[in-house]
Amino acid sequence: MASPRGTTFRFGSRRVSVPPSRSLLSALMGSHLPILQRSIRYHRPRAPFCGVGQCTNCLIRVNGIPNVRACRYVPSDGDFVETENSWPSPAVDLLSALDVLLPGGIDTLRGFRRPAWATPLYHRVVRRLSGYGRLADPGQGSPPPVGSRHDTDVAVIGLGVAGAAALRTLQEHGANALGIERGSVEPLPGTPVLPGTAAAFLPPPVPGPAHPWRIVCVERGSRGVQVRARAVVVATGGYDAGLWFSGSDRPGVMTAEGALSMTGNGGRGAFRKAVVFGGGPRAADLLDRWGALIEAVVAPGAVSPEVSEKASALEVPLYPRTLLLAARGRRRVRAALLRSRAEGTEFAVEADAIILAHRRLPHPQLYFQAGAKMEWRHSAAAYFPTLREGTETSLPGLFASGEGAGFLGPTAVEASGVAAARQAMGMPAPAMDEGSRVDATAPNEIEGYYRELLTGRRVGGKWVICPCEDVLLSEVEEAHALGYRGIEVLKRYTGVGSGLCQGRYCLPDTLLLLARLEQRPAPEVGYITQRPPVTPWSLSAFATLPEDGEPEGPG
Amino acid sequence: MMPPSRERYHTVVVGAGIVGLFTAYHLARAGVGPVLVVDRGFLSGGASGRNGGGVRQQWETAATVRLARESVDAYRRFGGEFGYNIWFRQGGYLFLAESPNELERLRRVRTVVEREGLRSRELTRSEIPRYANGLELDGVVGGTFLQSDGTLYPFPAIWGLYETVRSLGVEVLLGAEATGVSASQGKVRGLHLATGPVATDAVVNAAGGWSSEFSRRCGLAPSNTPTRHEILATEPLKPFLDPMVVRLSDGLYFSQTMRGEIVGGLTLSHPPGTAPGMPSSARFLRAMSRALTQLVPRLATLGILRAWSGFYDDTPDGLPLIGEDPRLIGFFQANGFGGHGFMLAPASTRRVAQAVLGQPSDLDPALFGPGRFLGPPRERPVEGAQLG
């Protein structure tokens, strides 16, 4: 069946032919943004949002296997692709009546209790609505492969700017090193790298043996890899944050990364006139790339000179210090409803997409899992590892570099990678300028933004603050009013942050909301324990992990 | 941290988990004087928020079957009484045996269960697929099934109890660690909190995984020990599995929640003691993934959403400690549930409240009494059904 011209697969009753090595998502993109999923509670239409395999918006069934992420899957000839969790189709789903009939949402905590005789019936109905895909067909999935183990002196996790610099430095010094990279990577002569391999779990170090660090990795989503190392350089970087507004889960709302991945891989038609939200370097990037497709740049605060220059050159209107109140449009964004923070005037900008480029957040999971000391850096409103000297964390042998460790700008990010590699080899710590890191105390923009947005007159419609679990803003506020405190309790009460994205797109903002409601600093509201795995990798991948052979400590 | 609002309470309950809150509920309903519940952590932060939600009545000891049966009735009524829907679904418990010995053990349990008037079924291998979908039954020789066992969603049970006891006048202090009791002439006189002492004649130790430590802080050598157990949840699937499935050989247990996730664990021996932070381990992820994909191959491609761990509060004979500690008048033990506090709490805590109130109880002190391990060792019944 292999065709030299590309790949042909079946999508429901259609045949789709695409050039090879495109993601399934870009293959299905066609002339407009596809609606591939429905949300779990209200069956709201969902189109691709994050583009990096974290959100639930592009889950699809491939060859009888449920919950495959279309943005990460590269189709093969003869694949059979079906949508899931909707009837008759994600575009027209009769169960979306739930969304219309229940504007205030479903109360699964206190509803469905009376009359008592109807309980089994409620159970049957609610249960049938739960879940995404159906159980995999029998005999699907390739036979379990065998996992592998690698021992190394220094492991580098993530080969972006900082990680690549670290690995190069290690190679130059002839160190025994290993690079671990989730995506693809240029080979580095003499130094082994594991491409397509994601670190899933970094347990606390086991004291004693030559390799106290055990990194549980998953290769190509299906094979367990255990790396044992004497020292670890973490360079996992960051991601583009989500944002809350009425209809923030509507098709057409996406992160900057999502927009880049959907168009970058040959997909067309993700948007024609987008509102970019953000006034920093990310917004400048987007203007460079798609100036003609951008209808307006809206920023929560001031706009950088770079953005304002580019926007005026392209004649793109600029709205600094503006609240994004709502996405208008049901099956697709039709307009962004805005309010000027200075004048309070409300106006709409017609758009078919809202691209979120206002805030970068670090990936802190591995540091948390390892038990490294973390600190809240106020200007970013996020946690970063506490660094003792140079790039060394509170745990000997664990070094932090790059954007995920709070280093800002390409120069400092690269320098932190070099420094981490040197320290991992036992060389003295080069002086790292504190000014090159995210400020620990300077005010952050997003806190004030949300205070104004959430205490001001609120636009109607559902505010879905946790898109994975369809949790509404009103549910968190109600739990607070009932006396529940702290993010751990609110997560368990409302389900916020308990979905497939592991809270990446809702917890950072929930933390700020609770800090305001509970009138205490965000770090006192707590933080959700970062449970393994970092991303929901398959049971079969973990089943293939090699036995360790050495006794495992309490980690 | 806020100090308690009063200087004196009728009873102070240590631990705001399912056992502590249910005890406070029974006391408040009985109309005793002021009741205070203290907890060192946050609501649902201990085993009450970390368990797999299984509720079963299949036990080796008849007295435990009776407690479990009464608890099942209480959970059926929970939504109406406590204002929260706990989604208690009686999808049954399916036990799987892989050897004639294991089958014999299941039959012994079945005899006890049937004698208590519950209708359990013995299943041949070929009958099992009628009760659970997708199982690979190579190696399975048979099993037992009790339809009225089931699963619930633990968190709302805590919310419902928390709000109900507070509406009944019980004070609940969270983030308040109890550091010991004050006693004179062998009687409890008060409790120490970080904010200072409170006076009371009755202290209930319902601290779950921390209860042995609290006993020790009160000068009482504990007969229970916390052991760490791990558990995981997968991505949600459309419903396909009704019962909780338990395999005897390795203690593998799993069920599908109302949200569609597969939640389960297996018995893995961890060094006893309290590891800080209650972490997960690569060893568990590997062992659990192997066991689950071997028994249900169609789950192989399903993603693990999260793994976490908690404490079982184990006793030497597998039975809980319920009642007044004979070494200290006014000190009541309500612990040692060995990972089954949620299943037994509603009925067990009624007996704890009876003990606090000085009322007669139907529990045999030789089976459940906190004094049963004191004195010379002797032969006593053991509850061996310590699974799922």
Short mmCIF file of C-alpha atoms in Angstrom, two decimals, chain A residues 1-248:
data_model
loop_
_atom_site.label_atom_id
_atom_site.label_comp_id
_atom_site.label_asym_id
_atom_site.label_seq_id
_atom_site.Cartn_x
_atom_site.Cartn_y
_atom_site.Cartn_z
CA MET A 1 0.00 0.00 0.00
CA ALA A 2 2.97 2.35 0.48
CA SER A 3 2.80 5.13 -2.03
CA PRO A 4 5.78 7.22 -3.10
CA ARG A 5 3.58 10.30 -3.17
CA GLY A 6 2.52 10.08 0.43
CA THR A 7 0.24 8.44 2.91
CA THR A 8 -3.35 7.36 2.39
CA PHE A 9 -5.62 6.60 5.30
CA ARG A 10 -9.32 6.30 6.00
CA PHE A 11 -11.07 8.94 8.12
CA GLY A 12 -14.57 7.61 8.79
CA SER A 13 -15.96 7.06 5.29
CA ARG A 14 -13.45 9.41 3.62
CA ARG A 15 -10.09 8.58 2.09
CA VAL A 16 -7.40 11.09 2.90
CA SER A 17 -4.05 11.36 1.07
CA VAL A 18 -1.31 13.53 2.48
CA PRO A 19 2.41 14.06 2.00
CA PRO A 20 4.38 11.74 4.28
CA SER A 21 5.48 12.51 7.85
CA ARG A 22 2.78 15.05 8.59
CA SER A 23 0.91 14.89 11.85
CA LEU A 24 -2.60 13.49 11.66
CA LEU A 25 -3.87 16.85 12.82
CA SER A 26 -2.34 18.78 9.95
CA ALA A 27 -3.55 16.06 7.58
CA LEU A 28 -7.12 16.66 8.79
CA MET A 29 -6.80 20.43 8.77
CA GLY A 30 -7.99 21.02 5.20
CA SER A 31 -9.34 24.49 4.60
CA HIS A 32 -10.47 25.16 8.15
CA LEU A 33 -9.86 24.23 11.76
CA PRO A 34 -11.42 20.80 12.34
CA ILE A 35 -13.65 20.00 15.29
CA LEU A 36 -12.34 16.59 16.32
CA GLN A 37 -13.65 16.27 19.87
CA ARG A 38 -16.48 17.18 22.19
CA SER A 39 -15.88 18.19 25.78
CA ILE A 40 -16.40 15.59 28.45
CA ARG A 41 -19.39 17.03 30.35
CA TYR A 42 -21.26 19.47 28.15
CA HIS A 43 -20.21 18.18 24.74
CA ARG A 44 -19.02 21.61 23.74
CA PRO A 45 -17.26 21.62 20.37
CA ARG A 46 -13.49 21.52 20.71
CA ALA A 47 -10.81 22.24 18.13
CA PRO A 48 -7.05 21.83 18.57
CA PHE A 49 -5.73 24.16 21.26
CA CYS A 50 -2.23 23.35 22.52
CA GLY A 51 -0.62 21.62 19.54
CA VAL A 52 1.93 19.94 21.80
CA GLY A 53 0.15 16.77 22.93
CA GLN A 54 -1.14 18.03 26.28
CA CYS A 55 -4.78 19.10 25.96
CA THR A 56 -7.77 16.86 25.22
CA ASN A 57 -8.99 18.69 22.14
CA CYS A 58 -7.60 16.44 19.41
CA LEU A 59 -8.13 12.97 20.92
CA ILE A 60 -9.11 10.56 18.19
CA ARG A 61 -9.38 6.80 17.62
CA VAL A 62 -6.76 5.24 15.35
CA ASN A 63 -6.92 1.59 14.30
CA GLY A 64 -9.18 0.75 17.22
CA ILE A 65 -6.99 2.50 19.80
CA PRO A 66 -8.74 5.27 21.75
CA ASN A 67 -7.48 8.67 22.92
CA VAL A 68 -4.66 9.08 20.38
CA ARG A 69 -3.49 12.70 20.11
CA ALA A 70 -3.88 13.74 16.48
CA CYS A 71 -1.26 16.49 16.87
CA ARG A 72 1.39 13.92 17.81
CA TYR A 73 0.44 11.00 15.60
CA VAL A 74 1.95 10.52 12.15
CA PRO A 75 -0.45 8.42 10.05
CA SER A 76 0.65 5.34 8.15
CA ASP A 77 -0.79 3.94 4.95
CA GLY A 78 -4.02 2.09 5.57
CA ASP A 79 -4.75 3.61 8.97
CA PHE A 80 -8.37 3.76 10.04
CA VAL A 81 -9.18 6.96 11.91
CA GLU A 82 -12.48 7.61 13.72
CA THR A 83 -13.71 10.38 15.97
CA GLU A 84 -14.88 9.58 19.49
CA ASN A 85 -17.27 10.75 22.21
CA SER A 86 -19.87 12.36 19.95
CA TRP A 87 -22.97 11.37 18.03
CA PRO A 88 -23.42 11.44 15.12
CA SER A 89 -20.16 13.43 14.69
CA PRO A 90 -18.02 15.99 16.55
CA ALA A 91 -19.30 18.69 14.21
CA VAL A 92 -22.97 17.88 14.93
CA ASP A 93 -23.34 16.25 18.32
CA LEU A 94 -26.85 15.78 19.70
CA LEU A 95 -25.54 15.62 23.26
CA SER A 96 -24.46 19.24 22.99
CA ALA A 97 -28.09 19.91 23.96
CA LEU A 98 -26.72 19.45 27.50
CA ASP A 99 -24.65 22.58 27.06
CA VAL A 100 -27.63 24.63 25.92
CA LEU A 101 -30.11 23.23 28.45
CA LEU A 102 -27.77 23.65 31.40
CA PRO A 103 -26.28 27.12 31.16
CA GLY A 104 -25.21 26.98 34.81
CA GLY A 105 -23.63 23.56 34.43
CA ILE A 106 -24.37 20.17 35.99
CA ASP A 107 -23.96 19.75 39.72
CA THR A 108 -22.67 16.19 39.97
CA LEU A 109 -21.80 16.73 43.64
CA ARG A 110 -25.14 17.77 45.02
CA GLY A 111 -27.50 16.99 42.16
CA PHE A 112 -28.86 13.58 41.16
CA ARG A 113 -29.75 12.56 44.72
CA ARG A 114 -33.52 12.66 44.78
CA PRO A 115 -35.76 10.82 44.49
CA ALA A 116 -33.76 7.96 45.95
CA TRP A 117 -35.45 5.38 43.74
CA ALA A 118 -34.12 7.11 40.64
CA THR A 119 -30.48 6.85 41.73
CA PRO A 120 -29.65 3.72 39.69
CA LEU A 121 -31.12 5.43 36.64
CA TYR A 122 -28.99 8.57 37.20
CA HIS A 123 -25.98 6.33 37.60
CA ARG A 124 -26.63 4.61 34.30
CA VAL A 125 -27.12 7.86 32.40
CA VAL A 126 -24.22 9.77 33.93
CA ARG A 127 -21.91 6.82 33.60
CA ARG A 128 -22.72 6.43 29.93
CA LEU A 129 -21.77 10.06 29.36
CA SER A 130 -18.38 9.67 31.06
CA GLY A 131 -15.04 8.97 29.42
CA TYR A 132 -13.58 9.80 26.02
CA GLY A 133 -12.91 6.82 23.77
CA ARG A 134 -14.23 3.26 23.92
CA LEU A 135 -12.02 0.40 25.13
CA ALA A 136 -9.45 -0.57 22.50
CA ASP A 137 -10.45 -3.26 20.03
CA PRO A 138 -9.05 -6.71 20.85
CA GLY A 139 -5.62 -7.47 19.46
CA GLN A 140 -4.69 -3.82 18.81
CA GLY A 141 -1.34 -2.26 19.47
CA SER A 142 1.88 -3.92 18.49
CA PRO A 143 3.21 -6.69 20.71
CA PRO A 144 4.93 -5.24 23.76
CA PRO A 145 8.49 -4.23 22.85
CA VAL A 146 11.33 -4.70 25.25
CA GLY A 147 12.47 -1.73 27.29
CA SER A 148 16.06 -0.63 27.59
CA ARG A 149 18.45 0.79 30.13
CA HIS A 150 21.24 3.31 29.73
CA ASP A 151 23.85 4.18 32.30
CA THR A 152 25.61 7.48 31.94
CA ASP A 153 27.57 9.96 33.94
CA VAL A 154 25.51 13.03 33.07
CA ALA A 155 22.02 12.92 31.59
CA VAL A 156 20.60 16.03 29.93
CA ILE A 157 16.80 16.15 29.77
CA GLY A 158 15.48 18.33 26.97
CA LEU A 159 17.65 19.44 24.05
CA GLY A 160 16.34 22.91 23.34
CA VAL A 161 18.68 25.89 23.49
CA ALA A 162 19.89 25.24 27.05
CA GLY A 163 20.01 21.44 26.84
CA ALA A 164 21.83 21.46 23.50
CA ALA A 165 24.40 23.88 24.94
CA ALA A 166 24.83 21.62 27.95
CA LEU A 167 25.29 18.52 25.82
CA ARG A 168 27.78 20.27 23.54
CA THR A 169 29.79 21.41 26.55
CA LEU A 170 29.83 17.87 27.93
CA GLN A 171 30.93 16.54 24.56
CA GLU A 172 33.72 19.10 24.26
CA HIS A 173 35.09 17.93 27.60
CA GLY A 174 34.85 14.28 26.59
CA ALA A 175 32.35 13.56 29.34
CA ASN A 176 30.24 10.43 29.37
CA ALA A 177 26.88 12.06 28.65
CA LEU A 178 23.44 11.19 27.28
CA GLY A 179 20.84 13.52 25.81
CA ILE A 180 17.12 12.84 26.17
CA GLU A 181 14.79 14.68 23.82
CA ARG A 182 11.04 14.27 23.32
CA GLY A 183 11.12 15.51 19.74
CA SER A 184 13.61 14.95 16.95
CA VAL A 185 17.19 16.10 17.26
CA GLU A 186 20.34 16.62 15.21
CA PRO A 187 22.87 13.88 16.00
CA LEU A 188 25.94 14.97 17.95
CA PRO A 189 29.02 12.93 16.97
CA GLY A 190 30.42 10.94 19.86
CA THR A 191 27.60 11.68 22.30
CA PRO A 192 24.55 9.44 22.38
CA VAL A 193 21.09 10.99 22.29
CA LEU A 194 17.68 9.37 22.69
CA PRO A 195 15.32 11.16 20.29
CA GLY A 196 11.56 10.75 20.61
CA THR A 197 12.08 10.01 24.27
CA ALA A 198 10.24 11.83 27.03
CA ALA A 199 11.20 11.88 30.68
CA ALA A 200 8.10 10.74 32.55
CA PHE A 201 9.27 10.44 36.12
CA LEU A 202 12.32 11.57 38.07
CA PRO A 203 12.09 10.00 41.52
CA PRO A 204 14.20 11.32 44.40
CA PRO A 205 17.82 10.11 44.21
CA VAL A 206 18.68 6.72 45.67
CA PRO A 207 21.56 7.24 48.07
CA GLY A 208 24.62 5.03 47.78
CA PRO A 209 25.25 3.61 44.31
CA ALA A 210 27.32 5.23 41.58
CA HIS A 211 24.15 6.27 39.77
CA PRO A 212 21.80 7.79 42.32
CA TRP A 213 19.49 9.23 39.64
CA ARG A 214 16.90 7.06 37.86
CA ILE A 215 15.05 8.74 35.02
CA VAL A 216 11.99 6.85 33.83
CA CYS A 217 11.52 7.67 30.14
CA VAL A 218 9.12 6.64 27.42
CA GLU A 219 10.38 6.25 23.85
CA ARG A 220 7.93 6.91 21.01
CA GLY A 221 5.10 6.60 23.47
CA SER A 222 5.41 2.84 23.66
CA ARG A 223 8.73 1.67 25.12
CA GLY A 224 10.06 2.09 28.62
CA VAL A 225 13.62 3.40 28.95
CA GLN A 226 15.40 3.66 32.23
CA VAL A 227 18.35 5.99 32.42
CA ARG A 228 20.67 5.82 35.41
CA ALA A 229 22.95 8.79 35.92
CA ARG A 230 25.35 10.27 38.39
CA ALA A 231 24.16 13.80 37.61
CA VAL A 232 21.18 15.24 35.77
CA VAL A 233 20.81 18.51 33.89
CA VAL A 234 17.15 19.44 33.49
CA ALA A 235 16.39 21.70 30.53
CA THR A 236 12.71 21.07 29.96
CA GLY A 237 11.81 24.63 29.02
CA GLY A 238 8.41 26.22 29.14
CA TYR A 239 5.07 26.51 27.38
CA ASP A 240 2.46 29.08 26.42
CA ALA A 241 -0.19 29.49 29.11
CA GLY A 242 -3.95 29.40 28.75
CA LEU A 243 -6.23 32.29 29.67
CA TRP A 244 -9.70 32.53 31.18
CA PHE A 245 -12.55 34.41 29.54
CA SER A 246 -16.10 33.59 28.62
CA GLY A 247 -15.89 30.96 25.89
CA SER A 248 -12.13 30.50 26.29
#
